[in-house]
Amino acid sequence: MRFYVPEWDDAVDSHYDFEHDELSSLDRKERNLDYIWDIFDRKTTPIDGVLISREQVEETDRKAERLAEYGVYDDPVLSVPEWLPTISDCGAWGYKSLPFPPYGNGDMLDFYETLDVSVGVTIDHLVLGSGKDKGRLYLDKRAFHDEFKQSDLPESLTDVVDVMIDEWPEEWPDYVDEYEPTIRTEVGGDVESFDPTDFRGDIDATLSRLDNDPRAVYREDDKGFRYDLTLRNAREMYDLYQDDEYPFRLMVAIQGWDPQSYAQAANTVLDLGYDYLGIGGVAGSPIHEVRKIVKGVGKAVKSFEREHSTRIDSHVFGFAKTDGFDSIGRSGMTSFDSASMLRSAWTGGENYRLDSEERYDAIRIRYPSTSDDLSEAVAKSLRGREALVALRAYDKKSPLVGAIHDWHQKAEKVLRAARDYLREHRHDSKYDESLLTDVESAFRNDFEYGRELQASFSDTLRGKLVKLLRKDDPESPVLFEEYDDLLRTAEREFEQFPRMPDHLEAEALSRVGFSEFPDVDEPSEPFDQIVDTVRAVPEFSLYEQVWNVVKDYAEWIGDEQLLEEYQQTLRNRPWEKCDCPICEEHGIEVCIFRGNDRNRRRGFHNTRRFYDQFAEDLPKILVATQGTASLGRYDTIEDYLRAEHPDFWEAVHDLPVAEVGALHGDGVQEWWDETPSLVSFAPGRMAEAVGEQTERYQHLFLLTQDGEIDSGISEAVSENDCTLQSLDDPRELRESVLETCGRDYSVGDDFVPHLPTIDTTDGLDILVIDQCSGSKEIPKGAPVFDEEETLEYTREELLGQNNVPGIEARDLYTGRQQGFVKDAVRRLRGNDHDVERYFVSAGFGLVGERDRLPPYEVTFSSMNVGEIRERSRQLNIQQELERVLTESDYDIVFFTLGSDYYTSIDVDKMVQEVPADRIGVVFNRKLVDEQFENIVSVPARTEDAKRHGKIVVGLKGHYLKNFAQWIDGYDALKPELVERLCRQVDEEPAQAAFEKY
């Protein structure tokens, strides 16, 4: 399984000056740029490949020309390492509002060859739906003008037609002639402007008129058109590809609008002969939709693989969610791409991530705005600089006040020195430059405090001084008062600093009862003395000090809504928990939200942490058999494996997650590749090659004749912490790979998500996750504990108090639902089924049915979602339930919970803990039902209650009672049978009921 990251110029300055927030060079061409593969070494780079879209390549002429000249691997800027595969596509999201893709099939093939990428992708057109009631209308943006703007389109049109407006290319591909010959206008010709009369009158007449207009394309069924066009491109591009010897592999992109249409498209392109299939159009879709689509395509692919004894690689474009790993893995996907982890570093909250659960907000220290006047810009810079100094001191666990005073002493020299420097050097020849950047570079490098001037007093001030330097001419000098006015403005703002030492010293004094400081020479000395005095006060700490600084800054700058998140970041110091080279080198800078060179580095860090979880959930697996001298007789590795190692191929050709191939002197060569012209099997060369290759794998499974492997190969693999298993039986190898993938992959031979079937003849193991109820059996006169008391004290502590009875949970809760569940459990146990029952308690967390509880009165129904989640966290409910689901041996689990209690356990996540060969039952959660084959959602609403002559309260318990009543009439249990038994309304015959007891 490979993870690709899109290339969107995500690079950072190699030698960025974090201290002064300065680029290493103001000229971009002179800066060394680091991409993610430059910051990490080969073994730890958190991607397996790079996705390069034509849209991004052609964003600037300079980039397009450079990549056309050098290719992606030899390009002096991008410089993708040879060991990283590359995929290139046309960038369909970029032209989604055009009526046609702007590229032709032959053109795209030539583009891929020029770029020298590993994989090229067929041209697809995003399926956006068919539009509004009357379809979709495309209009050329170039035809709008000041007299008739886009906003002037009549509502009578836009209300019923989905209007897509974009700038059309000057020249359309040749195939457009077959669909809309009227829009192929003369290259370089003027586009006639729209007139209001073009859109007046009856809608149908307007659309008919525009249908032949060179500035418009109208379609009633745009969904179907895009779908068919994508498949047409697949056919044409495949034929062109087969007619020539292109050096890259061709992937086919498919589109759709639901799982069925995607699966149908998959079947179509597989029949064409493609062996690499890409699922497009799912970026940004809800995870439950992606799961269903991927599952449907996966089944189509696996069916084709098994029918034709071949292997198909599959890719998911624009999707990377940790919650979806199991789905894309078990569905047989072999690669996916996403920039979401990278983008998360500067979009929204929780932008510093340790894993999918532990996330933090980077602390925003803002630059001045371009709309700020000089006073505002200087004030913002000084405030930000003081906060940055405090944060860095906190990172180093150094006294904050001393650090702030040190900065202030340095900063107060800057403006005096600037005035002296400008008087002496303003007419130097180095400032006689036409480019402002050259003047600024000279000033920054020649003036001793050039960097500190920008860091403390703003880029705005330095920029204004530089503009004066450029303008100043000894023949026509600028009045020095102009420089002086700028510097005096900065001096007035600086008079308020340092600000925070007084606040911190006052806080320190208040904690120990001091009213004033003694007179001393060093300003930081009294504070340090008091710190020594109050070391015994636990809450007075570096954290408290930095919190005062950050709180003051955030409230002043307008970020007070982020203070709670900032507290978590500062208190937990997450940058110290990460061992990636970015956090180790830059520390707290990675947790500061400020500028590209911090934010993108944080994005690289986020990608590393995502990749760690990816490798844990979907281990990197290489599966191979040792090649022989006959390898060179075949065209492809697949041909060779089919003919020379048929048992191995049959056992591994449909394996998920793993990469499959043959081992020779160049390492493991994958199944789809052409065989090498020269083959070596020298043990030393194989050991070196496979040793380098397995730096990026966790497991290598190798089939040999006798199960033995050369010791050199074994040592080379083990040095990389890669587990090597050498076997001589292909079936054992297959089972070992699936077992390594995880429990869900070992469910029979068919690991693809499927309906489980459970044998009931020897009784079922049943797990019931019930909830507490508002009505309880509480002895008269017994104390009843409230929400705060049940958190402050443990169950044992409360039960140890005088006159506090301990009541088993199954007896304490007397709600209607709990009564029905109790009856169902009694009946199931009487019929030789094993049943475990737990309660989600708003007072005490997850408790067993026999656990003794003190009387209490707490319920989730009185809390909002945020309060429920917080209390669940305090009671450790989710972790305890995960433990129960993991450790219990059950066939079926019922979650008989209401919506508030589903929130407390995060049921959408919790059902994923149910193994693929077991059944989970939820109620009124159809969305969950649709995503997982082994989860069934039983409707339990008012209309359902009426069918059973009940009320909604207690209906879930009644359903479980029904299940207990009817299950023994069946030898096998499937998810759909569970719903049928729960909802069955027929009365059981008396004789049958008697015989059960």
Short mmCIF file of C-alpha atoms in Angstrom, two decimals, residues 531-951:
data_model
loop_
_atom_site.label_atom_id
_atom_site.label_comp_id
_atom_site.label_asym_id
_atom_site.label_seq_id
_atom_site.Cartn_x
_atom_site.Cartn_y
_atom_site.Cartn_z
CA VAL A 531 10.71 32.82 41.96
CA ASP A 532 13.21 31.14 44.29
CA THR A 533 11.04 32.13 47.23
CA VAL A 534 7.84 30.71 45.81
CA ARG A 535 9.14 27.47 44.32
CA ALA A 536 6.95 25.64 46.82
CA VAL A 537 3.80 27.12 45.28
CA PRO A 538 2.96 24.40 42.71
CA GLU A 539 0.75 26.46 40.44
CA PHE A 540 3.45 29.13 39.99
CA SER A 541 5.45 27.72 37.13
CA LEU A 542 6.90 28.50 33.73
CA TYR A 543 3.60 27.35 32.32
CA GLU A 544 1.70 29.93 34.40
CA GLN A 545 4.11 32.62 33.25
CA VAL A 546 3.92 31.82 29.55
CA TRP A 547 0.15 31.45 29.85
CA ASN A 548 -0.04 35.04 31.13
CA VAL A 549 1.98 36.21 28.13
CA VAL A 550 -0.02 34.24 25.55
CA LYS A 551 -3.36 35.17 27.08
CA ASP A 552 -2.44 38.86 27.09
CA TYR A 553 -1.31 38.71 23.46
CA ALA A 554 -4.27 36.66 22.20
CA GLU A 555 -6.81 38.96 23.84
CA TRP A 556 -5.07 42.02 22.40
CA ILE A 557 -4.81 40.63 18.86
CA GLY A 558 -8.38 39.24 18.89
CA ASP A 559 -7.79 35.50 19.27
CA GLU A 560 -9.36 35.07 22.71
CA GLN A 561 -11.65 32.33 21.33
CA LEU A 562 -8.56 30.12 20.97
CA LEU A 563 -7.35 30.45 24.56
CA GLU A 564 -8.73 27.13 25.76
CA GLU A 565 -6.93 25.35 22.90
CA TYR A 566 -3.72 27.28 23.61
CA GLN A 567 -3.81 26.12 27.22
CA GLN A 568 -3.76 22.50 26.12
CA THR A 569 -0.86 23.14 23.75
CA LEU A 570 1.26 24.93 26.32
CA ARG A 571 0.44 22.59 29.19
CA ASN A 572 1.13 19.37 27.26
CA ARG A 573 4.19 20.58 25.27
CA PRO A 574 3.39 18.19 22.38
CA TRP A 575 6.46 19.15 20.34
CA GLU A 576 8.53 17.30 22.96
CA LYS A 577 6.57 14.08 22.34
CA CYS A 578 7.53 13.92 18.66
CA ASP A 579 10.82 12.48 17.44
CA CYS A 580 10.55 13.68 13.84
CA PRO A 581 13.57 15.77 12.70
CA ILE A 582 11.39 18.86 12.33
CA CYS A 583 10.26 18.92 15.97
CA GLU A 584 13.66 17.83 17.25
CA GLU A 585 15.40 20.67 15.41
CA HIS A 586 12.87 23.49 15.77
CA GLY A 587 11.01 22.71 18.99
CA ILE A 588 8.17 25.05 19.82
CA GLU A 589 8.54 26.88 16.48
CA VAL A 590 6.56 24.01 14.90
CA CYS A 591 3.69 24.80 17.28
CA ILE A 592 3.63 28.48 16.33
CA PHE A 593 1.22 29.46 13.56
CA ARG A 594 3.18 32.06 11.61
CA GLY A 595 4.23 32.09 7.98
CA ASN A 596 4.97 29.46 5.35
CA ASP A 597 8.24 28.23 6.78
CA ARG A 598 6.72 27.26 10.10
CA ASN A 599 3.31 26.20 8.84
CA ARG A 600 4.57 24.00 6.01
CA ARG A 601 7.12 22.39 8.29
CA ARG A 602 4.25 21.65 10.66
CA GLY A 603 2.44 20.18 7.64
CA PHE A 604 5.42 17.91 6.98
CA HIS A 605 5.34 16.90 10.65
CA ASN A 606 1.58 16.16 10.42
CA THR A 607 2.24 14.03 7.36
CA ARG A 608 4.91 12.10 9.25
CA ARG A 609 2.55 11.38 12.13
CA PHE A 610 -0.22 10.38 9.71
CA TYR A 611 2.17 8.06 7.93
CA ASP A 612 3.14 6.43 11.24
CA GLN A 613 -0.52 5.55 11.85
CA PHE A 614 -0.92 4.46 8.24
CA ALA A 615 2.03 2.06 8.58
CA GLU A 616 0.62 0.75 11.86
CA ASP A 617 -2.88 0.13 10.50
CA LEU A 618 -1.79 -0.97 7.01
CA PRO A 619 1.69 -2.46 7.44
CA LYS A 620 4.13 -2.14 4.57
CA ILE A 621 4.37 -5.66 3.12
CA LEU A 622 6.52 -7.01 0.30
CA VAL A 623 5.71 -10.50 -1.04
CA ALA A 624 8.01 -12.26 -3.49
CA THR A 625 9.38 -15.53 -4.75
CA GLN A 626 13.04 -15.93 -5.62
CA GLY A 627 13.52 -15.60 -9.37
CA THR A 628 15.30 -18.03 -11.68
CA ALA A 629 17.36 -17.82 -14.86
CA SER A 630 14.23 -18.17 -17.00
CA LEU A 631 13.06 -14.70 -15.94
CA GLY A 632 14.45 -13.09 -19.08
CA ARG A 633 12.30 -15.24 -21.38
CA TYR A 634 9.10 -13.41 -20.48
CA ASP A 635 7.79 -9.93 -21.24
CA THR A 636 6.52 -9.07 -17.77
CA ILE A 637 7.02 -10.28 -14.21
CA GLU A 638 3.39 -11.41 -14.19
CA ASP A 639 3.97 -13.56 -17.27
CA TYR A 640 6.98 -15.11 -15.57
CA LEU A 641 5.18 -15.79 -12.28
CA ARG A 642 2.15 -17.30 -14.01
CA ALA A 643 4.28 -19.69 -16.03
CA GLU A 644 7.16 -20.54 -13.70
CA HIS A 645 5.57 -20.15 -10.25
CA PRO A 646 1.83 -20.89 -10.78
CA ASP A 647 1.18 -22.02 -7.19
CA PHE A 648 2.78 -18.88 -5.81
CA TRP A 649 0.86 -16.66 -8.23
CA GLU A 650 -2.44 -18.33 -7.46
CA ALA A 651 -1.87 -17.82 -3.74
CA VAL A 652 -0.82 -14.16 -3.89
CA HIS A 653 -2.25 -12.48 -6.99
CA ASP A 654 -5.31 -11.11 -5.15
CA LEU A 655 -3.67 -10.25 -1.82
CA PRO A 656 -4.60 -6.82 -0.39
CA VAL A 657 -2.17 -4.20 0.91
CA ALA A 658 0.97 -6.11 -0.13
CA GLU A 659 3.21 -5.46 -3.13
CA VAL A 660 3.94 -8.64 -5.08
CA GLY A 661 6.88 -9.54 -7.30
CA ALA A 662 10.01 -11.59 -8.01
CA LEU A 663 13.40 -11.28 -6.32
CA HIS A 664 16.59 -10.95 -8.35
CA GLY A 665 19.77 -8.87 -8.30
CA ASP A 666 17.90 -5.56 -8.50
CA GLY A 667 15.68 -6.43 -5.53
CA VAL A 668 11.98 -7.30 -5.64
CA GLN A 669 10.56 -6.25 -9.01
CA GLU A 670 6.80 -5.83 -8.99
CA TRP A 671 4.40 -8.01 -10.95
CA TRP A 672 3.30 -5.38 -13.50
CA ASP A 673 6.79 -4.38 -14.63
CA GLU A 674 8.69 -5.55 -17.69
CA THR A 675 11.37 -8.12 -17.04
CA PRO A 676 14.96 -6.85 -17.02
CA SER A 677 17.16 -7.38 -20.05
CA LEU A 678 20.04 -8.57 -17.86
CA VAL A 679 19.39 -10.65 -14.74
CA SER A 680 21.75 -11.35 -11.87
CA PHE A 681 21.17 -13.67 -8.93
CA ALA A 682 24.45 -13.06 -7.13
CA PRO A 683 23.64 -13.33 -3.39
CA GLY A 684 25.68 -10.23 -2.48
CA ARG A 685 23.96 -8.07 -5.08
CA MET A 686 20.51 -9.35 -4.06
CA ALA A 687 21.31 -8.71 -0.40
CA GLU A 688 22.38 -5.13 -1.12
CA ALA A 689 19.35 -4.40 -3.30
CA VAL A 690 16.72 -5.94 -1.03
CA GLY A 691 18.39 -4.39 2.01
CA GLU A 692 17.96 -0.94 0.51
CA GLN A 693 14.42 -1.73 -0.61
CA THR A 694 13.22 -2.99 2.76
CA GLU A 695 14.24 0.22 4.50
CA ARG A 696 10.67 1.26 3.74
CA TYR A 697 8.92 -2.01 4.60
CA GLN A 698 7.92 -3.69 7.82
CA HIS A 699 7.51 -7.21 6.44
CA LEU A 700 9.06 -9.27 3.66
CA PHE A 701 7.52 -12.64 2.81
CA LEU A 702 9.71 -14.74 0.56
CA LEU A 703 8.86 -18.08 -1.04
CA THR A 704 11.81 -20.37 -1.76
CA GLN A 705 12.10 -24.02 -2.70
CA ASP A 706 13.08 -25.21 0.76
CA GLY A 707 12.06 -22.23 2.86
CA GLU A 708 15.69 -21.26 3.36
CA ILE A 709 17.20 -17.92 2.42
CA ASP A 710 20.76 -16.67 1.98
CA SER A 711 22.11 -15.37 5.28
CA GLY A 712 23.31 -12.15 3.64
CA ILE A 713 19.79 -11.32 2.50
CA SER A 714 18.41 -12.17 5.92
CA GLU A 715 20.92 -9.92 7.67
CA ALA A 716 20.36 -7.05 5.24
CA VAL A 717 16.60 -7.17 5.84
CA SER A 718 16.82 -7.48 9.63
CA GLU A 719 19.11 -4.43 9.84
CA ASN A 720 16.14 -2.36 8.68
CA ASP A 721 13.82 -3.65 11.43
CA CYS A 722 11.92 -5.42 8.66
CA THR A 723 10.55 -8.85 9.59
CA LEU A 724 11.54 -11.58 7.11
CA GLN A 725 9.48 -14.75 6.78
CA SER A 726 10.81 -17.38 4.40
CA LEU A 727 8.39 -20.18 3.50
CA ASP A 728 8.16 -23.03 1.03
CA ASP A 729 4.34 -23.40 0.93
CA PRO A 730 2.40 -20.72 -1.05
CA ARG A 731 -0.81 -21.29 0.93
CA GLU A 732 1.01 -20.84 4.23
CA LEU A 733 2.57 -17.68 2.83
CA ARG A 734 -0.87 -16.33 1.91
CA GLU A 735 -2.26 -17.06 5.37
CA SER A 736 0.74 -15.45 7.04
CA VAL A 737 0.34 -12.27 4.99
CA LEU A 738 -3.37 -11.99 5.81
CA GLU A 739 -2.69 -12.63 9.48
CA THR A 740 -0.09 -9.84 9.44
CA CYS A 741 -2.63 -7.47 7.88
CA GLY A 742 -4.94 -7.95 10.87
CA ARG A 743 -7.89 -9.91 12.15
CA ASP A 744 -10.34 -8.56 9.57
CA TYR A 745 -8.21 -9.87 6.72
CA SER A 746 -8.04 -13.41 8.07
CA VAL A 747 -11.78 -14.04 7.78
CA GLY A 748 -11.78 -17.02 5.45
CA ASP A 749 -10.25 -16.79 2.00
CA ASP A 750 -12.31 -13.78 0.97
CA PHE A 751 -10.99 -10.79 2.89
CA VAL A 752 -13.08 -8.31 0.89
CA PRO A 753 -15.81 -6.76 3.09
CA HIS A 754 -18.69 -9.22 3.02
CA LEU A 755 -21.68 -10.45 4.99
CA PRO A 756 -20.63 -12.69 7.90
CA THR A 757 -22.51 -15.91 8.64
CA ILE A 758 -22.52 -17.27 12.21
CA ASP A 759 -23.35 -20.83 13.17
CA THR A 760 -25.96 -20.85 15.97
CA THR A 761 -26.25 -24.61 16.59
CA ASP A 762 -23.90 -24.60 19.60
CA GLY A 763 -25.37 -21.40 21.03
CA LEU A 764 -24.34 -17.80 20.54
CA ASP A 765 -21.93 -15.61 22.50
CA ILE A 766 -23.83 -12.36 22.86
CA LEU A 767 -22.64 -8.99 24.15
CA VAL A 768 -25.21 -6.36 25.15
CA ILE A 769 -24.19 -2.73 25.65
CA ASP A 770 -27.17 -1.21 27.45
CA GLN A 771 -27.61 2.19 29.09
CA CYS A 772 -28.59 3.45 32.49
CA SER A 773 -32.12 4.75 33.00
CA GLY A 774 -33.62 7.72 34.76
CA SER A 775 -35.86 5.48 36.86
CA LYS A 776 -33.94 3.55 39.50
CA GLU A 777 -34.67 1.21 42.41
CA ILE A 778 -33.38 3.26 45.34
CA PRO A 779 -34.09 2.24 48.96
CA LYS A 780 -36.02 4.82 50.93
CA GLY A 781 -33.76 7.16 52.89
CA ALA A 782 -30.61 6.25 50.99
CA PRO A 783 -28.39 9.18 49.92
CA VAL A 784 -28.42 9.98 46.20
CA PHE A 785 -25.23 11.33 44.63
CA ASP A 786 -25.13 13.99 41.92
CA GLU A 787 -23.05 14.74 38.83
CA GLU A 788 -20.15 16.36 40.66
CA GLU A 789 -19.97 13.79 43.44
CA THR A 790 -19.81 10.84 41.03
CA LEU A 791 -16.78 12.45 39.41
CA GLU A 792 -15.09 13.56 42.61
CA TYR A 793 -15.28 10.16 44.33
CA THR A 794 -14.84 6.61 43.09
CA ARG A 795 -17.62 4.04 43.34
CA GLU A 796 -15.75 2.34 46.16
CA GLU A 797 -15.40 5.59 48.10
CA LEU A 798 -19.11 6.35 47.79
CA LEU A 799 -20.10 2.80 48.72
CA GLY A 800 -17.89 3.07 51.79
CA GLN A 801 -19.88 5.95 53.22
CA ASN A 802 -22.49 5.42 55.93
CA ASN A 803 -25.95 4.26 54.91
CA VAL A 804 -25.00 3.87 51.21
CA PRO A 805 -26.40 0.64 49.70
CA GLY A 806 -24.62 -1.19 46.88
CA ILE A 807 -27.15 -2.24 44.22
CA GLU A 808 -26.25 -4.43 41.25
CA ALA A 809 -26.57 -2.44 38.03
CA ARG A 810 -29.09 -4.89 36.54
CA ASP A 811 -31.37 -4.28 39.53
CA LEU A 812 -30.72 -0.56 39.93
CA TYR A 813 -32.06 0.43 36.51
CA THR A 814 -35.82 -0.04 36.23
CA GLY A 815 -36.63 1.71 32.95
CA ARG A 816 -38.97 0.11 30.43
CA GLN A 817 -36.11 -0.70 28.03
CA GLN A 818 -33.94 -2.14 30.79
CA GLY A 819 -36.78 -4.41 31.87
CA PHE A 820 -37.24 -5.80 28.35
CA VAL A 821 -33.48 -6.33 27.96
CA LYS A 822 -33.39 -8.10 31.33
CA ASP A 823 -36.14 -10.47 30.17
CA ALA A 824 -34.33 -11.08 26.86
CA VAL A 825 -31.05 -11.86 28.61
CA ARG A 826 -32.82 -14.32 30.97
CA ARG A 827 -34.44 -16.10 28.03
CA LEU A 828 -31.24 -16.28 25.97
CA ARG A 829 -29.30 -17.74 28.89
CA GLY A 830 -32.09 -20.24 29.48
CA ASN A 831 -31.63 -21.42 25.88
CA ASP A 832 -27.89 -22.05 26.36
CA HIS A 833 -26.63 -18.81 24.87
CA ASP A 834 -23.81 -17.01 26.68
CA VAL A 835 -24.66 -13.36 27.35
CA GLU A 836 -22.55 -10.55 28.79
CA ARG A 837 -24.32 -7.31 29.61
CA TYR A 838 -22.79 -3.91 30.32
CA PHE A 839 -24.31 -0.52 31.04
CA VAL A 840 -23.10 2.88 29.88
CA SER A 841 -23.66 4.93 33.02
CA ALA A 842 -23.61 8.72 33.00
CA GLY A 843 -22.55 8.51 36.63
CA PHE A 844 -19.85 5.83 36.66
CA GLY A 845 -18.87 5.05 33.06
CA LEU A 846 -19.00 1.50 31.71
CA VAL A 847 -20.17 -0.97 34.37
CA GLY A 848 -20.95 -4.68 34.36
CA GLU A 849 -24.46 -5.88 35.14
CA ARG A 850 -23.36 -7.31 38.50
CA ASP A 851 -21.26 -4.32 39.50
CA ARG A 852 -22.63 -2.74 42.67
CA LEU A 853 -23.45 0.95 42.39
CA PRO A 854 -24.48 3.57 44.94
CA PRO A 855 -27.71 5.48 44.25
CA TYR A 856 -27.12 8.46 41.97
CA GLU A 857 -28.98 10.86 39.72
CA VAL A 858 -27.04 11.74 36.55
CA THR A 859 -28.15 11.40 32.92
CA PHE A 860 -26.71 12.31 29.54
CA SER A 861 -30.13 13.48 28.34
CA SER A 862 -29.72 16.76 30.25
CA MET A 863 -26.36 17.56 28.58
CA ASN A 864 -25.42 19.02 25.20
CA VAL A 865 -23.05 17.21 22.82
CA GLY A 866 -19.93 18.95 24.11
CA GLU A 867 -20.80 18.19 27.73
CA ILE A 868 -21.54 14.55 26.90
CA ARG A 869 -18.19 14.12 25.18
CA GLU A 870 -16.33 15.80 28.02
CA ARG A 871 -18.01 13.67 30.69
CA SER A 872 -17.40 10.55 28.60
CA ARG A 873 -13.72 11.49 28.50
CA GLN A 874 -13.63 12.01 32.25
CA LEU A 875 -15.28 8.63 32.83
CA ASN A 876 -13.03 6.91 30.27
CA ILE A 877 -16.10 5.35 28.61
CA GLN A 878 -14.73 4.90 25.10
CA GLN A 879 -11.46 3.34 26.19
CA GLU A 880 -13.25 0.92 28.53
CA LEU A 881 -15.73 -0.07 25.82
CA GLU A 882 -12.90 -0.60 23.31
CA ARG A 883 -11.27 -2.90 25.87
CA VAL A 884 -14.49 -4.89 26.32
CA LEU A 885 -15.04 -5.20 22.56
CA THR A 886 -11.45 -6.31 22.06
CA GLU A 887 -11.27 -8.78 24.92
CA SER A 888 -14.77 -10.30 24.78
CA ASP A 889 -15.39 -13.42 22.72
CA TYR A 890 -18.76 -12.72 21.12
CA ASP A 891 -20.67 -13.53 17.94
CA ILE A 892 -23.03 -10.59 18.04
CA VAL A 893 -23.08 -7.31 19.97
CA PHE A 894 -26.21 -5.22 20.55
CA PHE A 895 -25.78 -1.48 21.22
CA THR A 896 -29.19 -0.82 22.82
CA LEU A 897 -28.51 2.88 23.36
CA GLY A 898 -30.26 6.18 22.76
CA SER A 899 -28.75 9.02 20.73
CA ASP A 900 -27.12 10.76 23.72
CA TYR A 901 -25.48 7.52 24.78
CA TYR A 902 -24.35 6.85 21.20
CA THR A 903 -22.60 10.22 21.41
CA SER A 904 -20.89 9.21 24.64
CA ILE A 905 -19.31 6.13 23.02
CA ASP A 906 -18.80 7.66 19.52
CA VAL A 907 -20.77 4.78 18.03
CA ASP A 908 -19.65 5.46 14.44
CA LYS A 909 -16.10 4.76 15.53
CA MET A 910 -16.97 2.01 18.00
CA VAL A 911 -18.68 -0.25 15.45
CA GLN A 912 -15.36 -0.45 13.63
CA GLU A 913 -14.06 -2.41 16.61
CA VAL A 914 -16.50 -5.22 15.75
CA PRO A 915 -14.49 -7.86 13.82
CA ALA A 916 -15.50 -8.48 10.21
CA ASP A 917 -16.71 -12.01 10.98
CA ARG A 918 -18.95 -10.82 13.83
CA ILE A 919 -22.24 -8.89 13.77
CA GLY A 920 -22.90 -5.53 15.39
CA VAL A 921 -26.44 -4.23 15.92
CA VAL A 922 -27.30 -0.54 16.30
CA PHE A 923 -30.61 1.29 16.17
CA ASN A 924 -31.59 4.25 13.99
CA ARG A 925 -28.08 4.49 12.53
CA LYS A 926 -28.67 3.69 8.86
CA LEU A 927 -25.53 5.54 7.83
CA VAL A 928 -23.41 3.10 9.80
CA ASP A 929 -25.32 0.16 8.36
CA GLU A 930 -24.50 1.24 4.80
CA GLN A 931 -20.76 1.46 5.40
CA PHE A 932 -20.06 -1.91 6.98
CA GLU A 933 -21.27 -5.31 5.82
CA ASN A 934 -21.27 -6.74 9.34
CA ILE A 935 -23.23 -3.92 11.00
CA VAL A 936 -27.03 -3.82 10.89
CA SER A 937 -29.14 -0.84 11.89
CA VAL A 938 -32.67 -1.61 13.07
CA PRO A 939 -35.16 1.28 12.78
CA ALA A 940 -36.78 2.10 16.13
CA ARG A 941 -38.91 5.17 15.63
CA THR A 942 -42.51 6.10 16.37
CA GLU A 943 -43.99 4.35 13.32
CA ASP A 944 -42.04 1.18 14.21
CA ALA A 945 -43.30 1.29 17.78
CA LYS A 946 -46.91 1.47 16.52
CA ARG A 947 -46.40 -1.73 14.51
CA HIS A 948 -45.55 -3.52 17.76
CA GLY A 949 -48.21 -1.85 19.88
CA LYS A 950 -45.51 -0.19 21.98
CA ILE A 951 -44.14 3.27 22.62
#
